[in-house]
Coordinates of C-alpha atoms in Angstrom, one line a residue:
X1 CA 22.0 -66.5 -39.5
X2 CA 22.6 -62.5 -40.6
X3 CA 20.7 -63.2 -43.9
X4 CA 17.4 -61.6 -44.6
X5 CA 15.0 -63.5 -45.3
X6 CA 12.7 -62.8 -48.8
X7 CA 8.9 -62.3 -48.1
X8 CA 6.1 -60.7 -49.8
X9 CA 4.0 -58.0 -48.0
X10 CA 0.0 -59.1 -48.4
X11 CA -1.1 -56.5 -45.7
X12 CA 0.7 -53.6 -45.6
X13 CA -1.5 -52.4 -42.9
X14 CA -0.6 -55.3 -40.6
X15 CA 2.7 -55.0 -41.5
X16 CA 3.4 -51.1 -40.6
X17 CA 0.9 -51.5 -37.3
X18 CA 3.4 -53.9 -35.9
X19 CA 6.3 -52.6 -37.3
X20 CA 5.4 -49.5 -35.7
X21 CA 4.5 -51.5 -32.4
X22 CA 7.5 -53.1 -32.3
X23 CA 9.7 -49.9 -32.2
X24 CA 7.6 -49.0 -29.4
X25 CA 9.6 -51.4 -27.3
X26 CA 13.1 -49.9 -28.6
X27 CA 15.5 -47.6 -27.9
X28 CA 13.7 -44.8 -30.2
X29 CA 10.7 -45.1 -28.0
X30 CA 12.6 -44.9 -24.8
X31 CA 15.2 -42.5 -25.7
X32 CA 11.6 -40.1 -26.6
X33 CA 9.0 -40.9 -24.5
X34 CA 10.7 -41.4 -21.1
X35 CA 12.1 -37.6 -21.4
X36 CA 8.9 -36.2 -23.0
X37 CA 7.0 -37.4 -19.3
X38 CA 10.1 -35.8 -17.6
X39 CA 10.4 -32.4 -19.1
X40 CA 6.0 -32.2 -19.8
X41 CA 4.2 -33.9 -17.8
X42 CA 5.8 -35.2 -14.1
X43 CA 8.8 -35.4 -12.8
X44 CA 7.8 -38.0 -10.3
X45 CA 6.1 -40.0 -12.7
X46 CA 9.0 -40.1 -15.0
X47 CA 11.2 -41.2 -12.1
X48 CA 9.1 -43.9 -11.2
X49 CA 8.7 -45.1 -14.5
X50 CA 12.8 -44.8 -15.3
X51 CA 13.4 -46.9 -12.3
X52 CA 10.9 -49.8 -13.1
X53 CA 11.7 -49.8 -16.5
X54 CA 15.5 -50.3 -15.4
X55 CA 14.8 -53.2 -13.2
X56 CA 12.3 -54.9 -15.0
X57 CA 14.6 -54.8 -18.2
X58 CA 17.6 -56.0 -16.4
X59 CA 15.8 -59.0 -15.0
X60 CA 14.4 -59.6 -18.7
X61 CA 17.5 -59.7 -20.0
X62 CA 19.4 -62.0 -17.4
X63 CA 16.5 -64.5 -17.6
X64 CA 16.9 -64.9 -21.3
X65 CA 20.6 -65.7 -20.9
X66 CA 20.0 -68.0 -18.1
X67 CA 17.0 -69.7 -19.6
X68 CA 18.4 -69.9 -22.8
X69 CA 15.4 -71.0 -24.8
X70 CA 15.8 -70.3 -28.5
X71 CA 13.6 -67.9 -30.3
X72 CA 11.1 -69.6 -33.3
X73 CA 12.9 -71.8 -36.1
X74 CA 12.7 -70.0 -39.0
X75 CA 11.4 -71.6 -41.4
X76 CA 8.6 -72.3 -40.7
X77 CA 8.2 -68.7 -39.5
X78 CA 9.4 -65.8 -41.2
X79 CA 11.7 -63.2 -39.1
X80 CA 11.4 -59.5 -40.0
X81 CA 13.9 -58.5 -37.8
X82 CA 17.7 -59.4 -37.6
X83 CA 19.3 -57.6 -34.6
X84 CA 17.8 -59.4 -32.1
X85 CA 18.0 -62.9 -33.4
X86 CA 21.4 -63.9 -31.9
X87 CA 19.7 -63.3 -28.6
X88 CA 17.4 -65.7 -26.6
X89 CA 13.6 -65.9 -26.6
X90 CA 12.4 -66.2 -23.1
X91 CA 11.0 -63.8 -22.0
X92 CA 10.0 -61.2 -24.2
X93 CA 11.7 -57.9 -23.3
X94 CA 9.2 -55.9 -25.6
X95 CA 6.5 -57.8 -23.9
X96 CA 7.8 -56.9 -20.2
X97 CA 8.9 -53.1 -21.1
X98 CA 5.7 -52.3 -22.7
X99 CA 3.9 -53.8 -19.6
X100 CA 6.0 -52.5 -17.5
X101 CA 5.5 -48.8 -19.0
X102 CA 2.3 -48.2 -19.5
X103 CA 1.2 -49.9 -16.2
X104 CA 3.1 -47.8 -14.1
X105 CA 2.1 -44.5 -16.1
X106 CA -1.5 -45.6 -15.7
X107 CA -0.2 -46.3 -11.4
X108 CA 1.3 -43.3 -10.9
X109 CA -0.7 -40.6 -12.5
X110 CA -4.4 -41.9 -12.1
X111 CA -4.4 -40.5 -8.4
X112 CA -2.8 -37.4 -9.8
X113 CA -4.8 -36.2 -12.8
X114 CA -8.4 -36.6 -13.5
X115 CA -9.1 -39.1 -16.0
X116 CA -11.4 -42.0 -16.3
X117 CA -9.5 -45.1 -15.0
X118 CA -11.1 -47.1 -17.5
X119 CA -9.9 -44.9 -20.4
X120 CA -6.2 -45.4 -18.9
X121 CA -6.4 -48.9 -18.3
X122 CA -7.9 -49.4 -21.9
X123 CA -4.6 -47.3 -23.4
X124 CA -2.3 -49.2 -21.3
X125 CA -3.7 -52.7 -22.4
X126 CA -3.8 -51.7 -25.9
X127 CA -0.4 -50.2 -25.8
X128 CA 1.1 -53.1 -24.0
X129 CA -0.7 -55.6 -26.6
X130 CA -0.2 -54.0 -29.7
X131 CA 3.7 -54.6 -28.7
X132 CA 3.4 -58.2 -27.6
X133 CA 1.4 -59.0 -31.2
X134 CA 4.4 -57.1 -33.0
X135 CA 6.6 -59.7 -31.3
X136 CA 4.8 -62.4 -32.8
X137 CA 4.0 -61.3 -36.1
X138 CA 7.6 -60.3 -36.8
X139 CA 8.1 -64.0 -35.8
X140 CA 10.6 -62.8 -32.9
X141 CA 8.9 -64.8 -30.3
X142 CA 6.7 -67.4 -29.7
X143 CA 3.1 -67.0 -27.8
X144 CA 5.0 -68.5 -24.4
X145 CA 8.0 -65.9 -24.7
X146 CA 5.2 -63.0 -24.7
X147 CA 3.1 -64.1 -22.3
X148 CA 6.0 -65.1 -19.9
X149 CA 7.2 -61.3 -20.3
X150 CA 4.2 -59.9 -19.8
X151 CA 3.4 -61.8 -16.6
X152 CA 6.8 -61.3 -15.3
X153 CA 6.6 -57.8 -15.6
X154 CA 3.2 -57.8 -14.3
X155 CA 4.4 -59.6 -11.0
X156 CA 7.5 -57.8 -10.6
X157 CA 4.9 -54.1 -10.7
X158 CA 2.9 -56.1 -7.9
X159 CA 5.9 -56.9 -5.7
X160 CA 7.8 -53.1 -6.6
X161 CA 4.6 -50.8 -6.2
X162 CA 4.1 -50.6 -2.5
X163 CA 8.0 -49.7 -1.9
X164 CA 7.8 -47.2 -4.6
X165 CA 7.7 -43.6 -2.5
X166 CA 10.4 -45.1 -0.3
X167 CA 12.8 -46.0 -3.3
X168 CA 12.0 -42.5 -4.5
X169 CA 12.8 -40.7 -1.5
X170 CA 15.8 -42.7 -0.8
X171 CA 16.8 -41.8 -4.6
X172 CA 16.4 -38.1 -4.1
X173 CA 17.6 -37.8 -0.4
X174 CA 20.1 -40.3 0.6
X175 CA 23.9 -39.0 0.4
X176 CA 25.0 -42.3 -0.9
X177 CA 22.6 -42.5 -4.0
X178 CA 25.1 -41.0 -6.6
X179 CA 27.7 -43.7 -5.5
X180 CA 25.2 -46.6 -5.3
X181 CA 23.7 -45.4 -8.9
X182 CA 26.9 -45.8 -10.5
X183 CA 28.7 -48.6 -9.1
X184 CA 25.7 -51.1 -8.7
X185 CA 25.0 -51.0 -11.9
X186 CA 28.7 -51.1 -13.5
X187 CA 29.0 -54.1 -11.1
X188 CA 25.8 -55.9 -12.9
X189 CA 27.3 -55.2 -16.2
X190 CA 31.1 -56.8 -15.4
X191 CA 29.3 -59.6 -13.9
X192 CA 26.6 -60.6 -16.6
X193 CA 26.1 -63.8 -17.6
X194 CA 28.6 -64.9 -20.1
X195 CA 27.6 -67.1 -23.4
X196 CA 29.4 -69.2 -25.8
X197 CA 28.9 -66.7 -28.7
X198 CA 28.3 -63.0 -28.8
X199 CA 24.9 -61.7 -28.0
X200 CA 23.7 -57.9 -28.0
X201 CA 22.1 -58.7 -24.5
X202 CA 24.9 -57.4 -22.5
X203 CA 25.2 -54.2 -24.2
X204 CA 21.6 -53.4 -24.2
X205 CA 21.7 -54.3 -20.4
X206 CA 24.7 -51.8 -20.1
X207 CA 22.6 -49.0 -22.0
X208 CA 19.4 -49.3 -19.8
X209 CA 21.5 -49.6 -16.7
X210 CA 23.3 -46.7 -17.5
X211 CA 20.7 -44.3 -18.8
X212 CA 19.1 -45.2 -15.5
X213 CA 22.3 -44.7 -13.5
X214 CA 23.0 -41.0 -15.4
X215 CA 18.9 -40.2 -14.6
X216 CA 19.0 -41.3 -11.1
X217 CA 22.3 -39.2 -10.5
X218 CA 20.3 -36.2 -12.3
X219 CA 17.0 -36.8 -10.1
X220 CA 19.6 -36.4 -7.1
X221 CA 21.1 -33.6 -7.9
X222 CA 18.1 -31.8 -9.1
X223 CA 16.6 -32.6 -5.9
X224 CA 19.6 -31.2 -3.8
X225 CA 20.3 -28.2 -5.7
X226 CA 17.5 -27.0 -8.3
X227 CA 14.0 -27.8 -7.3
X228 CA 13.2 -30.8 -4.2
X229 CA 10.8 -32.6 -4.8
X230 CA 9.6 -32.9 -1.0
X231 CA 9.4 -29.1 -0.6
X232 CA 8.4 -27.6 -4.0
X233 CA 5.9 -28.6 -6.6
X234 CA 7.4 -30.4 -9.6
X235 CA 6.8 -28.5 -13.0
X236 CA 3.7 -30.3 -14.1
X237 CA 1.4 -29.5 -16.8
X238 CA -1.0 -32.3 -16.3
X239 CA -3.4 -33.7 -18.9
X240 CA -6.6 -31.2 -18.0
X241 CA -4.5 -28.3 -18.3
X242 CA -3.2 -28.7 -22.2
X243 CA -4.3 -25.9 -24.6
X244 CA -2.9 -24.5 -27.9
X245 CA 0.2 -22.3 -26.0
X246 CA 1.3 -24.7 -23.5
X247 CA 1.4 -27.4 -26.8
X248 CA 3.5 -25.5 -28.5
X249 CA 5.7 -25.2 -25.3
X250 CA 5.6 -28.6 -25.1
X251 CA 7.1 -29.5 -28.4
X252 CA 9.4 -26.9 -28.2
X253 CA 10.9 -28.7 -25.3
X254 CA 10.7 -32.0 -26.6
X255 CA 12.3 -31.2 -29.8
X256 CA 15.1 -28.9 -28.1
X257 CA 15.4 -31.5 -25.5
X258 CA 15.5 -34.5 -28.4
X259 CA 18.6 -32.4 -30.4
X260 CA 20.7 -32.0 -27.1
X261 CA 20.4 -35.6 -26.0
X262 CA 21.0 -37.0 -29.8
X263 CA 24.1 -34.8 -29.8
X264 CA 25.0 -35.7 -26.5
X265 CA 24.6 -39.7 -27.4
X266 CA 26.6 -38.8 -30.5
X267 CA 29.5 -36.7 -29.1
X268 CA 30.0 -39.4 -26.0
X269 CA 29.9 -42.2 -28.5
X270 CA 33.0 -40.6 -30.5
X271 CA 35.1 -39.6 -27.3
X272 CA 34.6 -42.8 -25.3
X273 CA 35.7 -45.0 -28.4
X274 CA 38.0 -42.9 -29.4
X275 CA 39.7 -42.8 -25.9
X276 CA 39.0 -47.0 -25.6
X277 CA 40.3 -47.6 -29.2
X278 CA 43.4 -45.6 -28.0
X279 CA 43.7 -47.5 -25.3
X280 CA 43.2 -51.3 -26.2
X281 CA 44.6 -50.3 -29.7
X282 CA 42.2 -51.2 -32.3
X283 CA 40.0 -48.6 -34.9
X284 CA 36.8 -47.3 -34.0
X285 CA 35.0 -49.1 -36.9
X286 CA 36.2 -52.7 -35.7
X287 CA 33.0 -54.2 -34.3
X288 CA 34.7 -57.2 -32.9
X289 CA 36.9 -55.5 -30.6
X290 CA 34.0 -53.1 -29.5
X291 CA 31.9 -56.2 -28.4
X292 CA 34.9 -57.3 -25.7
X293 CA 34.0 -57.0 -22.2
X294 CA 36.5 -54.3 -21.5
X295 CA 35.1 -52.2 -24.3
X296 CA 31.6 -52.8 -24.9
X297 CA 30.5 -52.3 -21.0
X298 CA 32.3 -49.0 -20.4
X299 CA 31.5 -47.3 -24.3
X300 CA 27.7 -48.1 -23.3
X301 CA 27.6 -47.1 -19.7
X302 CA 29.5 -44.1 -19.8
X303 CA 27.9 -43.1 -23.3
X304 CA 24.2 -43.6 -22.0
X305 CA 24.5 -42.3 -18.3
X306 CA 25.5 -39.4 -20.3
X307 CA 22.5 -39.3 -22.2
X308 CA 20.1 -39.9 -18.8
X309 CA 22.4 -37.2 -17.2
X310 CA 21.8 -34.6 -20.2
X311 CA 17.9 -35.0 -20.2
X312 CA 17.4 -34.8 -16.5
X313 CA 20.4 -32.0 -15.6
X314 CA 21.6 -30.4 -18.6
X315 CA 18.0 -30.4 -21.3
X316 CA 16.0 -28.7 -18.1
X317 CA 18.3 -25.8 -17.7
X318 CA 18.7 -24.9 -21.2
X319 CA 14.7 -25.0 -21.1
X320 CA 14.7 -22.6 -18.4
X321 CA 17.3 -20.4 -19.7
X322 CA 15.4 -20.0 -22.8
X323 CA 12.0 -19.4 -20.9
X324 CA 10.3 -22.7 -21.6
X325 CA 9.8 -23.6 -17.9

């Protein structure tokens, strides 16, 4: 493990297609697409997607470390990724996330905007299928891992859909929302299933729950003091209204927002790691120390809850100051 395998690419189209598709289930996609939806499409759609994503990913990550099903053996497969090789395989959280995000987006928008349902269904199916196939191509999962992940995600969507509006209403209006949004994810992170060796699943789960917690607090704060979701209309552009002028505004919002979000992430990483390093007496570059429970959980949670809060509160305020709202 840890040694990159040598391989020869014979079909560059498939290679780059599935390498790109695999990235659609990773942080680079989450940190761009989910904020883009919040800034440019619809607040309510973004809220539902983030909540579903957080729940689905937590269940998927925990399931991996409870079931402890190994990833495909190499050889015979060639693994094109090394970072996640230390994780267990079943279920594929890439498949779970792709299914949850694509179909929750479809369900949340189909009744609000005028576009053919069939077109949205095909787009959601193609998106999730590409991500699922990428996990087979890169040698990271078996067919059963991928099918299991997609099915679990689909079942969770069906179970959660009837409660979408109720959950959304409670998260926006309950006075206990900020406290519960922080305490519950932290308790889940600190009580994550223990393994005999280090795996990035706990850190990745903390990242997801932290981002979801920060965003949820931001949703609540916006509803209380900025633009109440149940008394005024959200900022919505919608698919039929996109013109060249609006497209420029959307891109400006996106690039300014992503710059601020990435800056926040880097700043908080340095501050939190520096503080924890001082507290527990380890250099910031010590990877083994950063994997300890008392370091990894607060480091990841504080950093990414700040990112979620920044994306939902700070960036929209900046957009308003710049006249982009």
